[in-house]
């Protein structure tokens, strides 16, 4: 039934996207996060929706009459530098070329998403639509799985679709956490207009918290706690947030299992946790990879190439300052880097990591500048709020990503693009329009009467 419904809507969706390229960009991100093929069967499952919507976004931009002035700014420059650096590291890969190039092609799509968000998004409506697409993809899946988790009394373990970018439950949990500030922004903007929307978004935020708990991801839980603490510091409604926080904790205490509790207890005993120390071993091997190839690293996924893993393990005891306890590299299989920072370090070397960190810092500082500058005018207050929420998204990613191989996440680069668009295009245009409107209503001075 859902196949027929989706196929019936598809022509209308395609027509709308062809007429409005910003809708195609939003749906491009929606298909990347929602993975519609996992929900459809039969004939509807055979279409490559992400490719179709991507093509429409590109074609729509090419035929746009009034293209926005292109401004990639410092953020765009750093993202471009990083992409070019990953291309160079892929050309000189130390891993399996077919695997490395396949992963590079995935990152190319992420880079193109970044580019076309900057090229097409030019006003508040466009920004809000992209954010709604995030809420209706990651947020929808999180709410659905959270309902199963609560209905099962905490027995349902939340996981992503196999083969999807969010297939791993740890990465899925971090995506849920990053979606929370986006829902908070949408609540502030649209909750006043509709009681139904206000209740729906409030419920969605509560369910997303439950979804993070339901993944049993320690990294996701740490990111959630960090986000809550940072949001509490930033917020002017600390009493209300405290009450809501206590209510959520009490509600979750009825559904979490003993397994979940014992798993979270290991967060404070990381040195004694074999799983965590196994990640530290992978971090050390990524570091060794970077010392061997300091400029370009080994290329995408090279650490997971077992012959390279074995080769790096031969130098494992050469860096005694990098403490791993009694844990040694596995001898029968390779592992992922399990950290966005060590992932980039091993994949693209010290220079690649430096560019990546500069990109993150620049985006963070730009969101801060947005929040400060946009707060001065009533017309730009929404930009100030959104700047803070996107800063929270970035903070959650940087914190939760410290233990995940998630450096090239689509949503991260979409957020980077939105921040650049807000800073270089939407905020200046809104301030200029407000200044023009204010000048238009200033009464002209009345000339003094001529002397008699």
Coordinates of C-alpha atoms in Angstrom, one line a residue:
X1 CA 0.0 0.0 0.0
X2 CA 2.8 2.4 0.9
X3 CA 4.4 1.7 -2.5
X4 CA 1.3 2.7 -4.4
X5 CA 0.9 5.8 -2.2
X6 CA 4.5 6.9 -2.7
X7 CA 4.4 6.2 -6.5
X8 CA 1.2 8.2 -6.7
X9 CA 2.9 11.2 -5.0
X10 CA 6.1 10.9 -7.0
X11 CA 5.0 12.8 -10.1
X12 CA 3.7 15.7 -8.0
X13 CA 7.0 15.7 -6.1
X14 CA 9.1 15.7 -9.2
X15 CA 7.0 18.5 -10.7
X16 CA 7.4 20.6 -7.6
X17 CA 11.1 20.0 -7.4
X18 CA 11.5 20.9 -11.0
X19 CA 9.7 24.2 -10.4
X20 CA 11.4 24.9 -7.0
X21 CA 15.1 23.8 -6.8
X22 CA 15.3 24.4 -3.1
X23 CA 12.7 21.6 -2.6
X24 CA 14.9 19.3 -4.6
X25 CA 17.9 20.1 -2.4
X26 CA 15.8 19.4 0.7
X27 CA 14.5 16.1 -0.7
X28 CA 18.1 15.3 -1.7
X29 CA 19.0 15.4 2.0
X30 CA 15.8 13.7 3.0
X31 CA 16.5 10.7 0.8
X32 CA 20.0 10.5 2.1
X33 CA 18.8 10.4 5.7
X34 CA 15.5 8.6 5.4
X35 CA 16.6 5.8 2.9
X36 CA 13.1 5.4 1.3
X37 CA 14.1 2.2 -0.5
X38 CA 14.2 0.4 2.8
X39 CA 10.6 1.3 3.3
X40 CA 9.3 0.3 -0.2
X41 CA 8.9 -3.0 -1.9
X42 CA 8.2 -4.2 -5.4
X43 CA 8.4 -1.7 -8.3
X44 CA 8.8 1.3 -6.0
X45 CA 12.0 -0.2 -4.5
X46 CA 13.8 -0.2 -7.9
X47 CA 14.1 3.6 -8.3
X48 CA 17.2 5.4 -7.1
X49 CA 15.4 8.3 -5.5
X50 CA 18.5 10.0 -4.2
X51 CA 20.0 10.1 -7.7
X52 CA 16.8 11.4 -9.2
X53 CA 16.3 14.2 -6.7
X54 CA 20.0 15.1 -6.9
X55 CA 19.7 15.4 -10.7
X56 CA 16.6 17.6 -10.4
X57 CA 18.4 19.9 -7.9
X58 CA 21.4 20.3 -10.3
X59 CA 19.2 20.8 -13.4
X60 CA 16.9 23.2 -11.5
X61 CA 19.9 25.3 -10.6
X62 CA 21.1 25.4 -14.2
X63 CA 17.8 26.7 -15.5
X64 CA 17.1 29.2 -12.6
X65 CA 16.6 32.7 -13.9
X66 CA 17.6 34.6 -10.9
X67 CA 20.5 32.7 -9.4
X68 CA 21.7 34.0 -6.0
X69 CA 25.1 35.6 -5.9
X70 CA 27.6 32.8 -5.2
X71 CA 29.5 33.2 -1.9
X72 CA 31.4 30.2 -0.6
X73 CA 33.3 32.2 2.0
X74 CA 35.9 30.8 4.4
X75 CA 33.8 27.8 5.2
X76 CA 33.3 26.9 1.5
X77 CA 37.0 27.4 0.9
X78 CA 38.0 25.0 3.7
X79 CA 35.5 22.4 2.6
X80 CA 36.8 22.6 -0.9
X81 CA 40.4 22.3 0.4
X82 CA 39.4 19.3 2.4
X83 CA 37.7 17.7 -0.6
X84 CA 40.8 18.3 -2.8
X85 CA 43.0 16.9 -0.1
X86 CA 40.9 13.7 0.2
X87 CA 41.1 13.4 -3.6
X88 CA 44.9 13.5 -3.4
X89 CA 45.0 11.0 -0.6
X90 CA 42.7 8.7 -2.6
X91 CA 45.0 8.9 -5.6
X92 CA 48.0 7.9 -3.4
X93 CA 46.0 5.3 -1.3
X94 CA 47.8 2.6 0.6
X95 CA 44.7 0.5 0.8
X96 CA 42.5 -1.3 -1.8
X97 CA 42.0 1.2 -4.6
X98 CA 38.5 0.0 -5.5
X99 CA 37.4 0.4 -1.8
X100 CA 39.1 3.8 -1.4
X101 CA 37.6 5.2 -4.7
X102 CA 34.2 3.8 -3.9
X103 CA 34.2 5.7 -0.6
X104 CA 35.6 8.8 -2.3
X105 CA 32.6 8.7 -4.7
X106 CA 30.3 8.7 -1.6
X107 CA 32.1 11.7 -0.2
X108 CA 31.9 13.4 -3.6
X109 CA 28.1 13.2 -3.3
X110 CA 28.3 14.8 0.2
X111 CA 30.5 17.6 -1.2
X112 CA 28.1 18.2 -4.0
X113 CA 25.2 18.5 -1.5
X114 CA 27.3 21.1 0.3
X115 CA 27.9 23.0 -2.9
X116 CA 24.2 23.0 -4.1
X117 CA 22.9 24.1 -0.7
X118 CA 25.1 27.1 -1.0
X119 CA 24.2 27.7 -4.6
X120 CA 20.4 27.4 -4.2
X121 CA 19.3 28.2 -0.6
X122 CA 18.8 32.0 -0.4
X123 CA 15.9 32.8 2.1
X124 CA 14.3 31.7 5.3
X125 CA 11.7 29.5 3.5
X126 CA 14.5 27.5 1.9
X127 CA 16.4 27.1 5.2
X128 CA 13.3 26.0 7.0
X129 CA 12.4 23.5 4.3
X130 CA 15.8 21.8 4.5
X131 CA 15.5 21.6 8.3
X132 CA 12.0 20.2 8.0
X133 CA 13.4 17.5 5.7
X134 CA 15.9 16.6 8.5
X135 CA 13.1 16.5 11.1
X136 CA 10.9 14.3 8.8
X137 CA 13.7 11.9 8.0
X138 CA 15.9 11.3 11.0
X139 CA 13.3 12.6 13.4
X140 CA 10.5 10.5 12.0
X141 CA 12.5 7.3 12.2
X142 CA 13.6 8.2 15.7
X143 CA 10.1 8.8 16.9
X144 CA 8.8 5.5 15.3
X145 CA 11.6 3.5 16.9
X146 CA 11.2 5.2 20.2
X147 CA 7.5 4.3 20.3
X148 CA 8.5 0.6 19.8
X149 CA 11.1 1.0 22.5
X150 CA 8.6 2.5 25.0
X151 CA 5.8 0.0 24.0
X152 CA 8.1 -2.9 24.6
X153 CA 9.1 -1.7 28.0
X154 CA 12.6 -1.0 26.9
X155 CA 13.1 -4.4 25.2
X156 CA 13.3 -3.1 21.7
X157 CA 16.9 -2.3 20.6
X158 CA 16.9 0.5 18.1
X159 CA 19.2 0.1 15.0
X160 CA 19.4 1.6 11.6
X161 CA 18.8 -0.1 8.2
X162 CA 21.6 -2.3 7.1
X163 CA 23.7 -0.7 4.3
X164 CA 22.4 2.8 5.1
X165 CA 24.7 5.7 6.2
X166 CA 22.9 5.5 9.6
X167 CA 23.0 1.7 9.8
X168 CA 25.2 1.6 12.8
X169 CA 23.3 2.2 16.0
X170 CA 26.0 4.5 17.5
X171 CA 26.0 6.7 14.4
X172 CA 22.2 6.6 14.4
X173 CA 22.1 7.8 18.1
X174 CA 24.4 10.7 17.3
X175 CA 22.1 11.7 14.3
X176 CA 19.2 11.6 16.8
X177 CA 21.1 14.0 19.1
X178 CA 22.0 16.3 16.3
X179 CA 18.3 16.5 15.2
X180 CA 17.1 17.7 18.7
X181 CA 18.3 21.3 18.3
X182 CA 16.8 21.4 14.8
X183 CA 13.4 20.4 16.2
X184 CA 13.9 23.0 19.0
X185 CA 14.4 25.7 16.3
X186 CA 11.3 24.5 14.4
X187 CA 9.3 24.5 17.6
X188 CA 10.2 28.1 18.3
X189 CA 9.4 29.2 14.8
X190 CA 6.2 27.2 14.1
X191 CA 5.0 26.2 17.6
X192 CA 3.4 29.6 18.0
X193 CA 1.4 29.2 14.8
X194 CA -0.2 25.9 15.5
X195 CA -1.0 24.1 18.7
X196 CA -0.9 20.8 16.9
X197 CA 2.6 21.5 15.6
X198 CA 3.8 22.6 19.0
X199 CA 2.6 19.4 20.6
X200 CA 4.0 17.3 17.8
X201 CA 7.4 18.8 18.0
X202 CA 7.5 18.6 21.8
X203 CA 6.5 15.0 21.5
X204 CA 9.1 14.4 18.8
X205 CA 11.9 15.8 21.0
X206 CA 10.9 13.6 23.9
X207 CA 10.8 10.6 21.7
X208 CA 14.2 11.4 20.2
X209 CA 15.6 11.4 23.7
X210 CA 14.0 8.0 24.2
X211 CA 15.4 6.8 20.8
X212 CA 19.0 7.7 21.9
X213 CA 18.5 5.7 25.1
X214 CA 17.0 2.8 23.0
X215 CA 20.1 2.5 20.8
X216 CA 22.1 1.6 23.9
X217 CA 24.9 3.7 22.5
X218 CA 27.3 5.0 25.1
X219 CA 28.7 7.6 22.6
X220 CA 25.2 8.8 21.8
X221 CA 24.3 9.0 25.5
X222 CA 27.4 11.0 26.2
X223 CA 26.6 13.3 23.3
X224 CA 23.0 13.7 24.7
X225 CA 24.3 14.6 28.1
X226 CA 26.8 17.1 26.6
X227 CA 24.1 18.7 24.5
X228 CA 21.7 19.0 27.5
X229 CA 24.4 20.7 29.6
X230 CA 25.5 23.1 26.8
X231 CA 21.8 23.9 26.0
X232 CA 21.2 24.5 29.7
X233 CA 24.1 27.0 29.8
X234 CA 22.9 28.8 26.6
X235 CA 19.2 28.9 27.6
X236 CA 17.3 31.7 29.4
X237 CA 14.7 29.2 30.7
X238 CA 16.8 27.1 33.1
X239 CA 14.0 26.4 35.5
X240 CA 11.7 25.1 32.8
X241 CA 14.5 23.0 31.3
X242 CA 15.3 21.6 34.8
X243 CA 11.7 20.5 35.3
X244 CA 11.5 18.9 31.8
X245 CA 14.9 17.2 32.4
X246 CA 13.7 15.6 35.7
X247 CA 10.5 14.5 34.1
X248 CA 12.3 12.8 31.2
X249 CA 14.7 11.1 33.5
X250 CA 11.8 9.8 35.6
X251 CA 10.0 8.6 32.5
X252 CA 13.1 6.8 31.1
X253 CA 13.7 5.1 34.4
X254 CA 10.6 3.0 33.9
X255 CA 11.7 1.6 30.5
X256 CA 15.5 1.2 30.7
X257 CA 16.7 -2.3 31.3
X258 CA 19.4 -3.6 33.6
X259 CA 21.5 -4.3 30.5
X260 CA 21.3 -0.7 29.5
X261 CA 22.2 0.5 33.1
X262 CA 25.2 -1.8 33.3
X263 CA 26.4 -0.8 29.8
X264 CA 26.2 2.9 30.7
X265 CA 28.1 2.3 34.0
X266 CA 31.1 1.3 31.9
X267 CA 31.4 4.9 30.7
X268 CA 33.2 5.8 34.0
X269 CA 35.5 2.8 33.8
X270 CA 36.7 3.2 30.2
X271 CA 40.2 1.9 31.0
X272 CA 38.7 -1.4 32.2
X273 CA 36.3 -1.7 29.2
X274 CA 37.6 -4.0 26.5
X275 CA 35.4 -2.4 23.8
X276 CA 36.6 1.1 24.5
X277 CA 40.3 0.1 24.8
X278 CA 39.9 -1.7 21.4
X279 CA 38.9 1.7 20.0
X280 CA 42.0 3.2 21.6
X281 CA 44.1 0.6 19.8
X282 CA 42.5 1.7 16.5
X283 CA 43.3 5.3 17.4
X284 CA 46.9 4.4 17.9
X285 CA 47.1 2.5 14.6
X286 CA 45.6 5.5 12.9
X287 CA 48.3 7.7 14.5
X288 CA 51.0 5.3 13.3
X289 CA 49.5 5.5 9.8
X290 CA 49.8 9.3 9.9
X291 CA 53.4 9.1 11.1
X292 CA 54.2 6.9 8.1
X293 CA 52.3 9.2 5.7
X294 CA 52.1 12.6 7.4
X295 CA 50.8 14.6 4.5
X296 CA 48.2 12.5 2.7
X297 CA 47.6 9.6 5.1
X298 CA 46.6 6.2 3.8
X299 CA 43.4 7.1 2.0
X300 CA 39.7 6.3 2.8
X301 CA 39.2 3.0 4.7
X302 CA 42.9 2.0 4.5
X303 CA 43.0 1.2 8.3
X304 CA 40.3 -1.4 7.7
X305 CA 42.4 -3.1 5.0
X306 CA 43.7 -6.1 7.0
X307 CA 47.3 -6.3 5.4
X308 CA 47.7 -2.6 6.4
X309 CA 46.3 -3.3 9.8
X310 CA 48.9 -6.0 10.3
X311 CA 51.7 -3.8 9.0
X312 CA 50.8 -1.0 11.4
X313 CA 50.6 -3.4 14.2
X314 CA 54.3 -4.2 13.7
X315 CA 55.1 -0.7 15.0
X316 CA 52.5 -0.8 17.8
X317 CA 55.1 -0.7 20.6
X318 CA 57.1 2.1 19.0
X319 CA 55.0 4.8 20.7
X320 CA 54.8 4.0 24.4
X321 CA 53.3 7.4 25.3
X322 CA 50.1 6.3 23.5
X323 CA 48.6 4.3 26.3
X324 CA 46.4 1.3 25.4
X325 CA 46.6 -0.7 28.7
X326 CA 47.0 -4.4 28.1
X327 CA 44.9 -4.3 24.9
X328 CA 46.7 -5.3 21.7
X329 CA 45.7 -5.1 18.0
X330 CA 43.4 -7.9 16.8
X331 CA 45.2 -10.5 14.8
X332 CA 42.3 -11.9 12.7
X333 CA 40.5 -8.7 11.5
X334 CA 40.9 -5.0 11.1
X335 CA 38.7 -2.4 12.8
X336 CA 37.4 1.1 12.0
X337 CA 39.1 4.1 13.5
X338 CA 36.1 4.8 15.8
X339 CA 36.8 8.5 16.0
X340 CA 36.1 11.3 13.5
X341 CA 39.5 12.8 14.4
X342 CA 41.6 9.7 14.2
X343 CA 39.6 8.6 11.1
X344 CA 40.6 11.8 9.3
X345 CA 44.1 11.6 10.7
X346 CA 44.7 8.0 9.4
X347 CA 42.8 8.6 6.1
X348 CA 44.3 12.0 5.2
X349 CA 47.3 12.7 7.4
X350 CA 48.1 15.5 9.7
X351 CA 47.5 18.1 7.1
X352 CA 44.1 16.7 6.3
X353 CA 43.1 16.6 10.0
X354 CA 44.3 20.3 10.3
X355 CA 42.1 21.4 7.4
X356 CA 39.1 19.4 8.9
X357 CA 39.6 20.9 12.3
X358 CA 39.9 24.4 10.8
X359 CA 36.6 23.8 9.0
X360 CA 34.8 22.8 12.3
X361 CA 36.3 25.7 14.2
X362 CA 35.3 28.2 11.5
X363 CA 31.8 26.9 11.4
X364 CA 31.5 27.1 15.2
X365 CA 32.9 30.6 15.3
X366 CA 30.5 31.7 12.5
X367 CA 27.5 30.4 14.3
X368 CA 28.6 32.4 17.3
X369 CA 29.0 35.5 15.2
X370 CA 25.5 34.9 13.7
X371 CA 23.9 34.7 17.1
X372 CA 25.6 37.9 18.3
X373 CA 25.0 40.0 15.2
X374 CA 21.5 38.8 14.4
X375 CA 20.2 39.4 17.9
X376 CA 20.4 43.2 17.4
X377 CA 17.4 43.3 15.1
X378 CA 13.9 41.9 15.6
X379 CA 13.8 40.9 11.9
X380 CA 16.9 38.7 12.3
X381 CA 16.0 37.2 15.7
X382 CA 15.3 33.9 14.0
X383 CA 18.8 33.8 12.6
X384 CA 20.2 34.3 16.0
X385 CA 18.2 31.4 17.3
X386 CA 19.1 29.2 14.4
X387 CA 22.8 30.1 14.8
X388 CA 22.6 28.8 18.4
X389 CA 20.8 25.6 17.4
X390 CA 23.3 24.8 14.6
X391 CA 26.1 25.5 17.0
X392 CA 24.5 22.9 19.4
X393 CA 24.3 20.4 16.5
X394 CA 28.0 20.9 15.7
X395 CA 28.9 20.6 19.4
X396 CA 27.0 17.3 19.6
X397 CA 28.8 16.0 16.6
X398 CA 32.2 17.0 17.8
X399 CA 31.6 15.4 21.2
X400 CA 29.8 12.2 20.1
X401 CA 32.0 11.8 17.0
X402 CA 35.1 11.5 19.2
X403 CA 34.3 7.7 19.4
X404 CA 32.7 7.2 16.0
X405 CA 33.9 6.8 12.4
X406 CA 31.5 9.4 11.2
X407 CA 33.7 12.2 9.8
X408 CA 32.0 12.5 6.4
X409 CA 28.4 12.6 7.6
X410 CA 26.0 14.3 5.1
X411 CA 24.1 16.3 7.8
X412 CA 27.4 17.8 9.1
X413 CA 28.2 19.2 5.7
X414 CA 24.7 20.4 5.1
X415 CA 24.8 22.3 8.4
X416 CA 28.2 23.8 7.3
X417 CA 26.5 25.0 4.1
X418 CA 23.5 26.4 5.9
X419 CA 25.8 28.4 8.3
X420 CA 27.7 29.8 5.3
X421 CA 24.4 30.8 3.5
X422 CA 23.0 32.4 6.7
X423 CA 26.3 34.4 7.2
X424 CA 27.1 35.5 3.7
X425 CA 23.7 35.8 2.1
X426 CA 20.6 35.7 4.3
X427 CA 21.7 37.8 7.3
X428 CA 23.1 40.7 5.1
X429 CA 20.0 40.7 2.9
X430 CA 17.7 40.7 5.9
X431 CA 19.6 43.5 7.6
X432 CA 19.6 45.6 4.4
X433 CA 15.9 45.1 3.9
X434 CA 15.2 46.1 7.5
X435 CA 17.3 49.2 7.1
X436 CA 15.6 50.1 3.9
X437 CA 12.2 49.7 5.5
X438 CA 13.2 51.8 8.5
X439 CA 14.5 54.6 6.2
X440 CA 11.2 54.5 4.2
X441 CA 9.1 55.3 7.3
X442 CA 11.3 58.1 8.7
X443 CA 9.3 61.3 8.2
X444 CA 10.9 63.9 6.0
X445 CA 11.8 67.1 7.8
X446 CA 9.2 69.8 7.4
X447 CA 10.8 73.0 6.1
X448 CA 10.6 76.0 8.3
X449 CA 8.1 78.7 7.3
X450 CA 9.5 81.6 5.4
X451 CA 9.8 84.8 7.5
X452 CA 7.0 87.3 7.0

